[in-house]
């Protein structure tokens, strides 16, 4: 039977609360990848067509729903075409950067993300993220109360009819002005704990990528100060400028013998959390972040970052050439300079080898 691979390169845009919507999207992509993995867990065509997802996948404690739908689709296509679905590149910015990191980590090591829905709804609440020193007390800016009452009463603020939303909006608007209201350290800890709680629910599968395949993750970040670089032009011969757009890269590669090299496992969890915090550091809402922020968090948790040197070497080569210490710079939202990192997603798969017919799609 003819074999074919559907290879997807995903580009996840920024957009503040879009992270909630995008969580549902990446969850379905993850379920599609699990269905494809289960479908190809046996080489017997009759077993593929006759068995359901649970039988093919084996015992799994995760919540299952649309995996069976995707498996049924692959079984129907499989009557004429042996199709395998592979995600081999993920690029994201801001809220999309967080979603891309979570998806790439789950794909590389077959991890569960079911708990993250509750985390976004409960722990990422506006009032929970407000920094204690920024948060408004009952009588802070009390002159705003009548103004807010008029705005709510006249429906000038749109569909703000829910009492809880009114209370949160009032607290937020009366909080300290001219300083970022949200607690960057708390958000970093939230991301660190949320991604750390992604656990493998099945001992049968170590990765959703087939042997011999790699997964590239690219996350856009904005450097507040930038690093100097030389550009060779015509007149003058060389000009000097500062580059503020950064792309932090992470890679997972599973070799044909079953072994793997990963920037997406627990040993690099601090780097992933820092990337998620940096790419979503929305100006005016969160303060800029630095490498020292994750160092303080690890000291509080009595944890280590074994991949620190590798992370710095991979993502700060230009800083090393310019003699700049990355620990002394600050990072902001990746969407400021690069909100739609298509080039990063395409570059990651440009030279990717294929051993059978491939249909590539950028989503």
Coordinates of C-alpha atoms in Angstrom, one line a residue:
X1 CA 0.0 0.0 0.0
X2 CA 1.2 3.5 -0.8
X3 CA 2.7 5.4 2.2
X4 CA 2.5 9.1 2.8
X5 CA 3.3 11.6 5.6
X6 CA 1.3 14.7 6.4
X7 CA 3.9 17.0 8.1
X8 CA 2.6 20.0 9.8
X9 CA 4.5 23.2 10.7
X10 CA 2.5 25.2 13.3
X11 CA 2.6 29.0 13.7
X12 CA 1.0 30.2 16.9
X13 CA 0.1 33.9 17.0
X14 CA 0.1 36.2 20.0
X15 CA -3.0 37.7 21.6
X16 CA -3.3 37.9 25.4
X17 CA -6.4 35.8 26.3
X18 CA -6.0 33.9 23.0
X19 CA -4.0 31.4 25.1
X20 CA -7.3 30.0 26.5
X21 CA -8.7 29.5 23.0
X22 CA -5.4 28.2 21.7
X23 CA -5.2 25.6 24.5
X24 CA -8.2 23.8 23.0
X25 CA -6.7 23.9 19.5
X26 CA -3.3 22.5 20.6
X27 CA -5.1 19.8 22.6
X28 CA -6.9 18.6 19.4
X29 CA -3.6 18.6 17.5
X30 CA -2.1 16.5 20.3
X31 CA -5.0 14.1 20.1
X32 CA -4.5 13.8 16.3
X33 CA -0.8 13.0 16.9
X34 CA -1.8 10.3 19.5
X35 CA -4.3 8.8 17.1
X36 CA -1.6 8.6 14.4
X37 CA 0.8 7.0 16.8
X38 CA -1.7 4.4 17.9
X39 CA -2.7 3.7 14.3
X40 CA 0.9 2.9 13.4
X41 CA 1.7 1.0 16.6
X42 CA 1.1 -2.2 14.6
X43 CA 2.2 -3.2 11.1
X44 CA -0.8 -5.6 10.7
X45 CA -3.3 -3.8 8.4
X46 CA -6.2 -6.0 9.7
X47 CA -5.4 -5.0 13.3
X48 CA -5.3 -1.3 12.4
X49 CA -8.7 -1.4 10.8
X50 CA -10.4 -3.6 13.4
X51 CA -9.3 -2.2 16.7
X52 CA -10.2 1.0 18.5
X53 CA -8.0 3.6 20.1
X54 CA -7.9 2.1 23.6
X55 CA -6.9 -1.3 22.2
X56 CA -4.2 0.0 19.9
X57 CA -2.8 2.6 22.4
X58 CA -2.9 0.4 25.6
X59 CA -3.8 1.5 29.1
X60 CA -4.0 5.2 29.5
X61 CA -5.1 7.3 32.5
X62 CA -5.8 10.4 30.4
X63 CA -9.2 11.7 29.5
X64 CA -10.1 10.4 26.0
X65 CA -12.6 11.8 23.6
X66 CA -11.7 12.8 20.0
X67 CA -8.8 10.4 19.7
X68 CA -11.2 7.8 18.5
X69 CA -12.6 10.2 15.9
X70 CA -9.2 10.9 14.5
X71 CA -8.4 7.2 14.5
X72 CA -11.6 6.4 12.6
X73 CA -10.6 9.0 10.0
X74 CA -7.1 7.5 9.6
X75 CA -8.7 4.0 9.3
X76 CA -11.0 5.2 6.5
X77 CA -8.1 6.9 4.7
X78 CA -6.0 3.7 5.4
X79 CA -8.2 1.7 3.0
X80 CA -6.3 3.3 0.1
X81 CA -3.4 5.2 1.7
X82 CA -1.2 4.5 4.7
X83 CA -1.1 8.1 6.2
X84 CA 1.0 9.2 9.1
X85 CA 0.6 12.6 10.7
X86 CA 3.7 14.3 12.1
X87 CA 4.2 17.8 13.6
X88 CA 7.9 18.6 13.0
X89 CA 8.0 22.4 13.6
X90 CA 6.3 24.7 16.1
X91 CA 6.9 28.5 16.2
X92 CA 5.1 30.9 18.6
X93 CA 4.9 34.4 19.9
X94 CA 3.4 35.8 23.1
X95 CA 0.4 33.7 24.1
X96 CA 1.1 31.5 21.1
X97 CA 4.6 31.1 22.4
X98 CA 3.3 29.6 25.6
X99 CA 0.9 27.3 23.7
X100 CA 3.7 26.3 21.3
X101 CA 6.1 25.4 24.2
X102 CA 3.4 23.3 25.9
X103 CA 2.5 21.5 22.7
X104 CA 6.1 20.8 21.7
X105 CA 6.9 19.4 25.1
X106 CA 3.8 17.2 25.1
X107 CA 4.6 15.9 21.5
X108 CA 8.2 15.2 22.3
X109 CA 7.6 13.1 25.4
X110 CA 3.9 12.1 25.2
X111 CA 2.8 14.2 28.2
X112 CA -0.6 15.1 29.4
X113 CA -1.9 18.7 29.3
X114 CA -5.4 18.1 30.7
X115 CA -4.6 19.9 34.0
X116 CA -3.6 23.1 32.2
X117 CA -7.2 24.1 31.4
X118 CA -7.9 24.4 35.1
X119 CA -4.7 26.3 35.6
X120 CA -5.6 28.9 33.1
X121 CA -9.1 29.4 34.5
X122 CA -8.2 29.4 38.2
X123 CA -4.5 30.4 38.7
X124 CA -4.3 32.9 35.8
X125 CA -7.2 34.9 37.1
X126 CA -6.7 38.7 36.9
X127 CA -6.9 39.2 40.7
X128 CA -4.5 36.3 41.4
X129 CA -1.9 37.7 39.0
X130 CA -2.0 41.2 40.4
X131 CA 1.2 42.0 42.3
X132 CA 0.4 42.5 46.0
X133 CA 2.0 46.0 46.1
X134 CA 0.1 47.0 43.0
X135 CA -3.3 45.7 44.0
X136 CA -6.0 48.3 44.9
X137 CA -7.4 48.3 48.5
X138 CA -11.2 48.9 49.0
X139 CA -10.7 52.7 49.2
X140 CA -7.9 53.3 46.7
X141 CA -8.9 55.8 44.1
X142 CA -12.4 55.9 45.6
X143 CA -13.3 58.8 43.2
X144 CA -13.4 56.2 40.4
X145 CA -16.4 54.4 42.1
X146 CA -19.1 56.8 40.8
X147 CA -17.5 56.9 37.3
X148 CA -17.4 53.1 37.1
X149 CA -21.0 52.9 38.4
X150 CA -22.1 55.2 35.6
X151 CA -20.1 53.2 33.0
X152 CA -21.6 49.9 34.2
X153 CA -25.1 51.3 34.5
X154 CA -25.1 52.8 31.0
X155 CA -23.5 49.7 29.5
X156 CA -20.7 51.9 28.1
X157 CA -18.2 49.2 28.9
X158 CA -19.9 46.7 26.7
X159 CA -21.2 43.4 28.0
X160 CA -19.9 43.9 31.6
X161 CA -23.1 42.7 33.4
X162 CA -21.6 40.0 35.6
X163 CA -21.0 41.0 39.2
X164 CA -17.8 39.1 39.4
X165 CA -16.4 40.7 36.3
X166 CA -17.4 44.1 37.5
X167 CA -15.6 43.6 40.8
X168 CA -12.4 42.4 39.1
X169 CA -12.5 45.2 36.5
X170 CA -13.0 47.8 39.3
X171 CA -10.0 46.4 41.3
X172 CA -7.8 46.3 38.2
X173 CA -8.6 49.9 37.1
X174 CA -8.1 51.2 40.6
X175 CA -4.7 49.4 41.1
X176 CA -1.5 51.4 41.0
X177 CA -1.0 53.2 37.7
X178 CA 2.1 53.8 35.7
X179 CA 3.7 50.5 36.8
X180 CA 3.0 47.0 35.4
X181 CA 0.1 45.6 37.6
X182 CA 0.8 41.9 37.2
X183 CA 3.3 39.9 39.2
X184 CA 6.0 38.6 36.8
X185 CA 7.5 36.3 39.4
X186 CA 4.2 34.7 40.2
X187 CA 3.5 34.1 36.5
X188 CA 6.9 32.6 36.0
X189 CA 6.3 30.2 38.9
X190 CA 2.8 29.4 37.5
X191 CA 4.4 28.5 34.1
X192 CA 7.2 26.5 35.8
X193 CA 4.7 24.5 37.9
X194 CA 2.2 24.0 35.1
X195 CA 4.7 22.6 32.7
X196 CA 6.4 20.6 35.4
X197 CA 3.1 18.9 36.1
X198 CA 2.9 17.6 32.5
X199 CA 3.4 13.9 33.2
X200 CA 3.6 10.8 31.0
X201 CA 0.3 8.9 31.5
X202 CA 1.4 5.8 29.5
X203 CA 4.6 3.8 29.9
X204 CA 4.1 2.3 26.5
X205 CA 5.0 5.3 24.5
X206 CA 8.0 7.6 25.2
X207 CA 7.4 10.0 22.3
X208 CA 4.7 10.8 19.7
X209 CA 7.4 11.3 17.1
X210 CA 8.5 8.2 15.1
X211 CA 12.1 7.1 15.3
X212 CA 14.4 9.2 13.0
X213 CA 12.3 12.4 13.3
X214 CA 13.0 15.7 14.9
X215 CA 10.8 18.4 16.4
X216 CA 11.9 22.1 16.3
X217 CA 10.4 24.7 18.6
X218 CA 11.0 28.5 18.0
X219 CA 9.9 31.2 20.4
X220 CA 10.2 34.9 19.6
X221 CA 11.5 37.3 22.3
X222 CA 12.2 41.0 22.3
X223 CA 15.4 42.3 23.9
X224 CA 14.8 45.7 25.6
X225 CA 18.3 46.9 24.9
X226 CA 19.4 44.8 21.9
X227 CA 22.8 43.6 20.9
X228 CA 25.1 45.3 18.3
X229 CA 25.6 43.7 14.9
X230 CA 27.5 44.6 11.7
X231 CA 25.7 44.8 8.4
X232 CA 27.8 44.9 5.2
X233 CA 26.2 47.2 2.6
X234 CA 27.5 49.3 -0.3
X235 CA 28.0 52.8 0.9
X236 CA 29.2 52.9 3.6
X237 CA 30.8 49.5 3.5
X238 CA 29.7 48.5 7.0
X239 CA 27.0 49.9 9.3
X240 CA 26.3 49.1 12.9
X241 CA 22.9 48.7 14.4
X242 CA 21.2 47.1 17.4
X243 CA 19.1 43.9 17.0
X244 CA 16.2 43.5 19.4
X245 CA 14.3 40.6 17.8
X246 CA 15.4 37.2 19.2
X247 CA 14.3 33.6 18.5
X248 CA 15.0 31.1 21.1
X249 CA 15.2 27.6 19.7
X250 CA 14.6 24.2 21.3
X251 CA 15.0 20.8 19.7
X252 CA 14.0 17.2 20.2
X253 CA 15.4 14.4 18.1
X254 CA 14.6 10.7 18.3
X255 CA 17.1 8.5 16.7
X256 CA 16.3 5.3 14.8
X257 CA 17.7 3.2 17.7
X258 CA 15.1 4.7 20.1
X259 CA 17.5 7.0 21.9
X260 CA 16.8 10.8 21.9
X261 CA 18.3 14.2 22.6
X262 CA 15.9 16.7 24.1
X263 CA 15.7 20.4 25.0
X264 CA 12.1 19.8 26.0
X265 CA 12.4 17.4 28.9
X266 CA 12.4 18.2 32.7
X267 CA 16.2 18.9 32.7
X268 CA 15.5 22.1 30.7
X269 CA 12.2 23.0 32.3
X270 CA 13.6 26.3 33.7
X271 CA 14.6 27.3 30.2
X272 CA 11.1 26.5 28.8
X273 CA 9.5 28.4 31.7
X274 CA 11.7 31.4 31.1
X275 CA 11.0 31.4 27.3
X276 CA 7.2 31.2 28.1
X277 CA 7.5 34.1 30.6
X278 CA 9.7 36.2 28.3
X279 CA 7.7 35.8 25.1
X280 CA 4.4 36.7 26.9
X281 CA 5.8 39.7 28.8
X282 CA 3.2 42.1 27.5
X283 CA 4.4 45.7 27.9
X284 CA 2.6 47.7 30.5
X285 CA 1.0 44.5 32.0
X286 CA 4.1 42.5 33.1
X287 CA 7.5 43.8 34.0
X288 CA 10.4 42.7 31.7
X289 CA 12.0 39.4 32.7
X290 CA 15.6 38.5 33.2
X291 CA 17.7 35.3 33.6
X292 CA 18.0 36.2 37.3
X293 CA 14.2 35.7 37.7
X294 CA 14.5 32.0 37.0
X295 CA 17.6 31.7 39.1
X296 CA 15.7 33.1 42.1
X297 CA 12.9 30.7 41.5
X298 CA 15.2 27.7 41.3
X299 CA 16.9 28.8 44.6
X300 CA 13.5 29.0 46.3
X301 CA 12.6 25.5 45.0
X302 CA 16.1 24.2 45.7
X303 CA 16.2 23.0 42.2
X304 CA 18.9 23.1 39.5
X305 CA 19.0 23.9 35.7
X306 CA 21.3 21.3 34.2
X307 CA 20.8 22.6 30.7
X308 CA 21.6 26.2 31.5
X309 CA 25.0 26.3 29.7
X310 CA 23.5 24.6 26.6
X311 CA 20.6 27.0 26.6
X312 CA 22.8 30.0 26.7
X313 CA 25.2 28.7 24.1
X314 CA 22.4 27.9 21.7
X315 CA 20.5 31.2 22.0
X316 CA 23.0 33.9 22.8
X317 CA 25.8 33.3 20.3
X318 CA 25.7 36.9 19.1
X319 CA 25.9 38.2 22.7
X320 CA 29.0 36.1 23.2
X321 CA 30.6 37.6 20.1
X322 CA 29.7 41.1 21.3
X323 CA 31.0 40.5 24.8
X324 CA 27.5 41.1 26.3
X325 CA 26.3 39.2 29.4
X326 CA 22.8 37.9 28.7
X327 CA 22.1 38.0 32.5
X328 CA 22.3 41.8 32.3
X329 CA 19.6 42.3 29.7
X330 CA 15.8 42.3 29.9
X331 CA 13.3 40.6 27.7
X332 CA 9.8 41.6 26.6
X333 CA 6.9 40.1 24.6
X334 CA 8.0 38.5 21.4
X335 CA 5.0 39.9 19.5
X336 CA 6.4 43.5 19.7
X337 CA 8.8 42.7 16.8
X338 CA 7.7 39.3 15.5
X339 CA 4.1 38.3 16.1
X340 CA 3.8 35.8 13.3
X341 CA 7.1 33.8 13.1
X342 CA 6.4 32.0 9.8
X343 CA 10.1 32.2 8.7
X344 CA 11.2 30.4 11.9
X345 CA 8.7 27.5 11.2
X346 CA 9.7 27.2 7.5
X347 CA 13.5 27.4 8.3
X348 CA 13.2 24.6 10.7
X349 CA 11.9 22.2 8.0
X350 CA 13.7 23.6 5.0
X351 CA 16.3 20.8 4.9
X352 CA 14.3 18.1 6.6
X353 CA 14.9 14.7 4.9
X354 CA 12.0 12.5 3.8
X355 CA 12.0 8.8 3.0
X356 CA 8.5 8.6 1.5
X357 CA 6.1 10.9 -0.1
X358 CA 5.4 14.0 2.0
X359 CA 2.6 16.5 2.1
X360 CA 3.7 19.6 4.0
X361 CA 1.3 22.1 5.4
X362 CA 1.8 25.4 7.4
X363 CA -1.0 25.9 9.9

